[in-house]
Structure formats: C-alpha cells, structure tokens
Amino acid sequence: YVGGNFTTAGGTSASRIARWNTTTNTWSALGGGTNSTAVNTIAVSGTDIYVGGSFTAAGGIVGTSRIARWNTVTNTWSALGSGLNNSCNTITVSGSDIYTGGFFTTAGGNPASRIARWNTVTNTWSQLSGGLDGEVRAIAVSGNDIYAGGSFSVTGSNVSRWSTLAGGLS
C-alpha cells in the first residue's frame, strides 16, 4: 500500500492511495481513494487498512475526515466516528487500539490535543492524558508505552512517552 499526492499508480487511476499486487505485478485503486490532499500515513491491521492525511472524504464518503478505514474483504471505506478536525500525520495499531497523531485538536468531536486513540471494539475516540502542545509526527507502541515524536514542548522534549498503565505523559 502506498499513499501520497498522486492520481495514478503505474497508469492506473488511483486517488492518493494504491495497492501493489506482488503476484500479478499490478497496481489497483482502493475504491475511490481520497479527495483533496495527500495521504500522509498508512497502518495495516488484519483486513483493515487505516489511512490518515488532510482529506475530508474517502471513497466519496464525507465524514471520513482526515482518517478512514479500508476493509480488504468488503472493499469498502468507513469512517472512524466523525474523524479529526485537522491533519493526521501518523497512525499505529496496537491490539484493538488505533493511535494517531497530527495537528488536530479534536477527535470524534471530543478534545484530543494532537494525539488520540480509536478503540475498534467500542468505536470511540479518547484523548491521551492532556494531549500535546505541538504537532505529532511519529507514534510507536512498545508494550504498555506509546511514544510520540514531533514539535512540542509540554514535556521539555521532542519525544514523549505515554504509559497505558500509569495513564500519564512523561
């Protein structure tokens, strides 16, 4: 899977996201792709492909605001609640949780200062602690810890750790 600011992949129409088939050596589109600007990030979890960026619609579905899910079984796009209110730069998956970071201040209409979690079981967004005061550009999960990198100063560093056990940011 590749994302970016393109409209074709290998001569095949593909709006900002495409899939390369290693068996047939061909490109294919993921439905109608996304509108507007680039896909910034992609994460795979089982049969679901999560994409983030600055788009406001995926596969023609308005409300997939800046983050959406493509299901490889049904070949359909779906929204993650009402999405994010600003750009999504990074997505990572850990179990039933999808962690995302970017320049947004709300997720699903709830406060989420630049970092948030989508729970695939409850289909709900939640904020991580009080969030961060600058753009998140990278997220990684290791055990019970979520690491975020970006341009923020709330922790006195451009790298921060949020512990799911302690429930806080350090």
PDB file of C-alpha atoms in Angstrom:
ATOM      1  CA  TYR A   1       0.000   0.000   0.000  1.00  0.00           C
ATOM      2  CA  VAL A   2       1.236   3.467  -0.882  1.00  0.00           C
ATOM      3  CA  GLY A   3      -0.208   6.874  -0.185  1.00  0.00           C
ATOM      4  CA  GLY A   4       0.706  10.337  -1.308  1.00  0.00           C
ATOM      5  CA  ASN A   5      -0.473  13.149  -3.522  1.00  0.00           C
ATOM      6  CA  PHE A   6      -0.918  11.218  -6.790  1.00  0.00           C
ATOM      7  CA  THR A   7      -3.873  10.385  -9.039  1.00  0.00           C
ATOM      8  CA  THR A   8      -2.399   7.407 -10.917  1.00  0.00           C
ATOM      9  CA  ALA A   9      -0.179   4.473  -9.986  1.00  0.00           C
ATOM     10  CA  GLY A  10       1.510   2.641 -12.858  1.00  0.00           C
ATOM     11  CA  GLY A  11      -1.001   4.115 -15.291  1.00  0.00           C
ATOM     12  CA  THR A  12      -3.997   3.017 -13.166  1.00  0.00           C
ATOM     13  CA  SER A  13      -6.315   5.701 -11.788  1.00  0.00           C
ATOM     14  CA  ALA A  14      -5.794   5.804  -8.019  1.00  0.00           C
ATOM     15  CA  SER A  15      -6.654   8.888  -5.980  1.00  0.00           C
ATOM     16  CA  ARG A  16      -3.868   9.257  -3.429  1.00  0.00           C
ATOM     17  CA  ILE A  17      -3.773   5.595  -2.317  1.00  0.00           C
ATOM     18  CA  ALA A  18      -2.996   2.372  -4.173  1.00  0.00           C
ATOM     19  CA  ARG A  19      -2.139  -1.284  -3.650  1.00  0.00           C
ATOM     20  CA  TRP A  20       0.655  -3.202  -5.397  1.00  0.00           C
ATOM     21  CA  ASN A  21      -0.097  -6.871  -6.071  1.00  0.00           C
ATOM     22  CA  THR A  22       3.164  -8.824  -5.827  1.00  0.00           C
ATOM     23  CA  THR A  23       1.669 -11.843  -7.614  1.00  0.00           C
ATOM     24  CA  THR A  24       0.405 -10.055 -10.714  1.00  0.00           C
ATOM     25  CA  ASN A  25       2.802  -7.078 -10.500  1.00  0.00           C
ATOM     26  CA  THR A  26      -0.061  -4.642 -10.961  1.00  0.00           C
ATOM     27  CA  TRP A  27      -1.390  -1.550  -9.209  1.00  0.00           C
ATOM     28  CA  SER A  28      -5.014  -1.134  -8.136  1.00  0.00           C
ATOM     29  CA  ALA A  29      -7.014   1.631  -6.511  1.00  0.00           C
ATOM     30  CA  LEU A  30      -8.699   1.398  -3.126  1.00  0.00           C
ATOM     31  CA  GLY A  31     -12.233   2.299  -4.163  1.00  0.00           C
ATOM     32  CA  GLY A  32     -12.473   5.972  -5.000  1.00  0.00           C
ATOM     33  CA  GLY A  33      -9.411   6.813  -2.908  1.00  0.00           C
ATOM     34  CA  THR A  34      -9.380  10.117  -1.042  1.00  0.00           C
ATOM     35  CA  ASN A  35     -10.223  13.642  -2.108  1.00  0.00           C
ATOM     36  CA  SER A  36      -8.135  16.757  -1.901  1.00  0.00           C
ATOM     37  CA  THR A  37      -4.653  16.454  -0.424  1.00  0.00           C
ATOM     38  CA  ALA A  38      -2.196  13.660   0.216  1.00  0.00           C
ATOM     39  CA  VAL A  39      -2.471  10.513   2.280  1.00  0.00           C
ATOM     40  CA  ASN A  40       0.260  11.013   4.914  1.00  0.00           C
ATOM     41  CA  THR A  41       0.197   7.699   6.762  1.00  0.00           C
ATOM     42  CA  ILE A  42      -0.951   4.080   6.426  1.00  0.00           C
ATOM     43  CA  ALA A  43      -1.253   1.313   9.042  1.00  0.00           C
ATOM     44  CA  VAL A  44      -2.405  -2.276   8.459  1.00  0.00           C
ATOM     45  CA  SER A  45      -4.269  -4.420  10.978  1.00  0.00           C
ATOM     46  CA  GLY A  46      -5.620  -7.745   9.716  1.00  0.00           C
ATOM     47  CA  THR A  47      -8.080  -6.983   6.922  1.00  0.00           C
ATOM     48  CA  ASP A  48      -8.227  -3.257   7.745  1.00  0.00           C
ATOM     49  CA  ILE A  49      -6.069  -0.544   6.212  1.00  0.00           C
ATOM     50  CA  TYR A  50      -6.083   2.730   8.162  1.00  0.00           C
ATOM     51  CA  VAL A  51      -5.117   5.911   6.308  1.00  0.00           C
ATOM     52  CA  GLY A  52      -4.621   9.450   7.538  1.00  0.00           C
ATOM     53  CA  GLY A  53      -3.937  12.809   5.963  1.00  0.00           C
ATOM     54  CA  SER A  54      -5.717  16.094   5.291  1.00  0.00           C
ATOM     55  CA  PHE A  55      -8.533  14.656   3.174  1.00  0.00           C
ATOM     56  CA  THR A  56     -12.210  15.127   4.061  1.00  0.00           C
ATOM     57  CA  ALA A  57     -13.666  12.166   2.160  1.00  0.00           C
ATOM     58  CA  ALA A  58     -12.574   8.623   1.313  1.00  0.00           C
ATOM     59  CA  GLY A  59     -14.393   6.629  -1.347  1.00  0.00           C
ATOM     60  CA  GLY A  60     -16.826   9.523  -1.659  1.00  0.00           C
ATOM     61  CA  ILE A  61     -17.894   9.131   1.987  1.00  0.00           C
ATOM     62  CA  VAL A  62     -17.954  12.589   3.529  1.00  0.00           C
ATOM     63  CA  GLY A  63     -17.247  12.353   7.250  1.00  0.00           C
ATOM     64  CA  THR A  64     -14.101  10.289   6.856  1.00  0.00           C
ATOM     65  CA  SER A  65     -12.428  13.468   7.975  1.00  0.00           C
ATOM     66  CA  ARG A  66      -8.647  13.056   7.862  1.00  0.00           C
ATOM     67  CA  ILE A  67      -8.728   9.378   8.908  1.00  0.00           C
ATOM     68  CA  ALA A  68     -10.506   6.390   7.371  1.00  0.00           C
ATOM     69  CA  ARG A  69     -10.533   2.589   7.228  1.00  0.00           C
ATOM     70  CA  TRP A  70     -10.454   0.427   4.077  1.00  0.00           C
ATOM     71  CA  ASN A  71     -11.651  -3.152   4.534  1.00  0.00           C
ATOM     72  CA  THR A  72      -9.888  -5.587   2.198  1.00  0.00           C
ATOM     73  CA  VAL A  73     -12.677  -8.192   2.465  1.00  0.00           C
ATOM     74  CA  THR A  74     -15.635  -5.937   1.607  1.00  0.00           C
ATOM     75  CA  ASN A  75     -13.553  -3.443  -0.425  1.00  0.00           C
ATOM     76  CA  THR A  76     -15.290  -0.545   1.305  1.00  0.00           C
ATOM     77  CA  TRP A  77     -14.301   2.640   3.099  1.00  0.00           C
ATOM     78  CA  SER A  78     -15.686   3.585   6.511  1.00  0.00           C
ATOM     79  CA  ALA A  79     -15.326   6.474   8.918  1.00  0.00           C
ATOM     80  CA  LEU A  80     -13.810   6.397  12.384  1.00  0.00           C
ATOM     81  CA  GLY A  81     -16.559   8.327  14.123  1.00  0.00           C
ATOM     82  CA  SER A  82     -16.583  11.893  12.854  1.00  0.00           C
ATOM     83  CA  GLY A  83     -12.816  11.844  12.367  1.00  0.00           C
ATOM     84  CA  LEU A  84     -10.329  14.582  13.185  1.00  0.00           C
ATOM     85  CA  ASN A  85     -10.591  18.354  12.814  1.00  0.00           C
ATOM     86  CA  ASN A  86      -7.124  18.802  11.297  1.00  0.00           C
ATOM     87  CA  SER A  87      -4.338  16.802   9.658  1.00  0.00           C
ATOM     88  CA  CYS A  88      -3.363  13.259  10.640  1.00  0.00           C
ATOM     89  CA  ASN A  89       0.382  12.601  10.265  1.00  0.00           C
ATOM     90  CA  THR A  90       0.859   9.183  11.819  1.00  0.00           C
ATOM     91  CA  ILE A  91      -1.085   6.042  12.725  1.00  0.00           C
ATOM     92  CA  THR A  92      -0.028   2.924  14.584  1.00  0.00           C
ATOM     93  CA  VAL A  93      -2.025  -0.117  15.686  1.00  0.00           C
ATOM     94  CA  SER A  94      -1.768  -1.998  18.975  1.00  0.00           C
ATOM     95  CA  GLY A  95      -4.375  -4.711  19.551  1.00  0.00           C
ATOM     96  CA  SER A  96      -7.823  -3.120  19.386  1.00  0.00           C
ATOM     97  CA  ASP A  97      -6.433   0.423  19.617  1.00  0.00           C
ATOM     98  CA  ILE A  98      -5.521   2.746  16.761  1.00  0.00           C
ATOM     99  CA  TYR A  99      -3.223   5.581  17.889  1.00  0.00           C
ATOM    100  CA  THR A 100      -2.959   8.689  15.767  1.00  0.00           C
ATOM    101  CA  GLY A 101      -1.067  11.949  15.921  1.00  0.00           C
ATOM    102  CA  GLY A 102      -1.052  15.127  13.926  1.00  0.00           C
ATOM    103  CA  PHE A 103      -2.108  18.746  14.151  1.00  0.00           C
ATOM    104  CA  PHE A 104      -5.731  18.142  15.234  1.00  0.00           C
ATOM    105  CA  THR A 105      -7.351  19.364  18.460  1.00  0.00           C
ATOM    106  CA  THR A 106     -10.467  17.183  18.389  1.00  0.00           C
ATOM    107  CA  ALA A 107     -11.147  13.532  17.585  1.00  0.00           C
ATOM    108  CA  GLY A 108     -14.753  12.476  17.118  1.00  0.00           C
ATOM    109  CA  GLY A 109     -15.758  15.977  18.246  1.00  0.00           C
ATOM    110  CA  ASN A 110     -14.054  15.482  21.628  1.00  0.00           C
ATOM    111  CA  PRO A 111     -10.942  17.315  22.851  1.00  0.00           C
ATOM    112  CA  ALA A 112      -7.793  15.481  21.737  1.00  0.00           C
ATOM    113  CA  SER A 113      -4.803  17.757  21.528  1.00  0.00           C
ATOM    114  CA  ARG A 114      -2.741  16.301  18.667  1.00  0.00           C
ATOM    115  CA  ILE A 115      -2.768  12.687  19.908  1.00  0.00           C
ATOM    116  CA  ALA A 116      -5.732  10.313  20.254  1.00  0.00           C
ATOM    117  CA  ARG A 117      -6.818   6.684  20.451  1.00  0.00           C
ATOM    118  CA  TRP A 118      -9.619   4.980  18.482  1.00  0.00           C
ATOM    119  CA  ASN A 119     -10.908   1.785  20.103  1.00  0.00           C
ATOM    120  CA  THR A 120     -12.091  -0.714  17.466  1.00  0.00           C
ATOM    121  CA  VAL A 121     -14.237  -2.607  19.996  1.00  0.00           C
ATOM    122  CA  THR A 122     -16.222   0.359  21.333  1.00  0.00           C
ATOM    123  CA  ASN A 123     -15.816   2.516  18.188  1.00  0.00           C
ATOM    124  CA  THR A 124     -14.939   5.532  20.307  1.00  0.00           C
ATOM    125  CA  TRP A 125     -12.236   8.183  20.403  1.00  0.00           C
ATOM    126  CA  SER A 126     -10.346   9.158  23.552  1.00  0.00           C
ATOM    127  CA  GLN A 127      -7.654  11.675  24.356  1.00  0.00           C
ATOM    128  CA  LEU A 128      -4.291  10.589  25.745  1.00  0.00           C
ATOM    129  CA  SER A 129      -3.838  12.490  29.028  1.00  0.00           C
ATOM    130  CA  GLY A 130      -3.963  16.207  28.286  1.00  0.00           C
ATOM    131  CA  GLY A 131      -2.504  15.745  24.841  1.00  0.00           C
ATOM    132  CA  LEU A 132       0.455  17.659  23.474  1.00  0.00           C
ATOM    133  CA  ASP A 133       1.102  21.322  22.659  1.00  0.00           C
ATOM    134  CA  GLY A 134       2.592  20.831  19.196  1.00  0.00           C
ATOM    135  CA  GLU A 135       2.323  18.727  16.070  1.00  0.00           C
ATOM    136  CA  VAL A 136       2.861  14.962  16.455  1.00  0.00           C
ATOM    137  CA  ARG A 137       4.821  13.491  13.528  1.00  0.00           C
ATOM    138  CA  ALA A 138       5.506   9.927  14.710  1.00  0.00           C
ATOM    139  CA  ILE A 139       3.964   7.344  17.054  1.00  0.00           C
ATOM    140  CA  ALA A 140       5.259   3.951  18.152  1.00  0.00           C
ATOM    141  CA  VAL A 141       3.932   1.414  20.660  1.00  0.00           C
ATOM    142  CA  SER A 142       6.082  -0.856  22.802  1.00  0.00           C
ATOM    143  CA  GLY A 143       4.358  -2.961  25.432  1.00  0.00           C
ATOM    144  CA  ASN A 144       2.293  -0.599  27.579  1.00  0.00           C
ATOM    145  CA  ASP A 145       4.004   2.545  26.333  1.00  0.00           C
ATOM    146  CA  ILE A 146       3.116   4.874  23.484  1.00  0.00           C
ATOM    147  CA  TYR A 147       5.943   7.078  22.189  1.00  0.00           C
ATOM    148  CA  ALA A 148       5.287  10.291  20.294  1.00  0.00           C
ATOM    149  CA  GLY A 149       7.746  12.437  18.390  1.00  0.00           C
ATOM    150  CA  GLY A 150       7.181  15.875  16.984  1.00  0.00           C
ATOM    151  CA  SER A 151       7.475  19.572  17.657  1.00  0.00           C
ATOM    152  CA  PHE A 152       6.083  20.050  21.146  1.00  0.00           C
ATOM    153  CA  SER A 153       7.438  21.266  24.460  1.00  0.00           C
ATOM    154  CA  VAL A 154       4.927  20.182  27.118  1.00  0.00           C
ATOM    155  CA  THR A 155       7.383  17.510  28.323  1.00  0.00           C
ATOM    156  CA  GLY A 156      10.523  19.571  27.687  1.00  0.00           C
ATOM    157  CA  SER A 157      11.472  17.272  24.816  1.00  0.00           C
ATOM    158  CA  ASN A 158      10.503  16.485  21.231  1.00  0.00           C
ATOM    159  CA  VAL A 159       9.908  12.878  22.273  1.00  0.00           C
ATOM    160  CA  SER A 160       7.276  11.914  24.838  1.00  0.00           C
ATOM    161  CA  ARG A 161       6.058   8.673  26.395  1.00  0.00           C
ATOM    162  CA  TRP A 162       2.515   7.899  27.497  1.00  0.00           C
ATOM    163  CA  SER A 163       2.066   4.862  29.727  1.00  0.00           C
ATOM    164  CA  THR A 164      -1.218   2.946  29.490  1.00  0.00           C
ATOM    165  CA  LEU A 165      -0.532   1.557  32.965  1.00  0.00           C
ATOM    166  CA  ALA A 166       0.258   4.872  34.664  1.00  0.00           C
ATOM    167  CA  GLY A 167      -2.194   6.812  32.472  1.00  0.00           C
ATOM    168  CA  GLY A 168       0.133   9.729  32.022  1.00  0.00           C
ATOM    169  CA  LEU A 169       2.577  11.510  29.776  1.00  0.00           C
ATOM    170  CA  SER A 170       6.269  11.811  30.540  1.00  0.00           C
TER     171      SER A 170
END
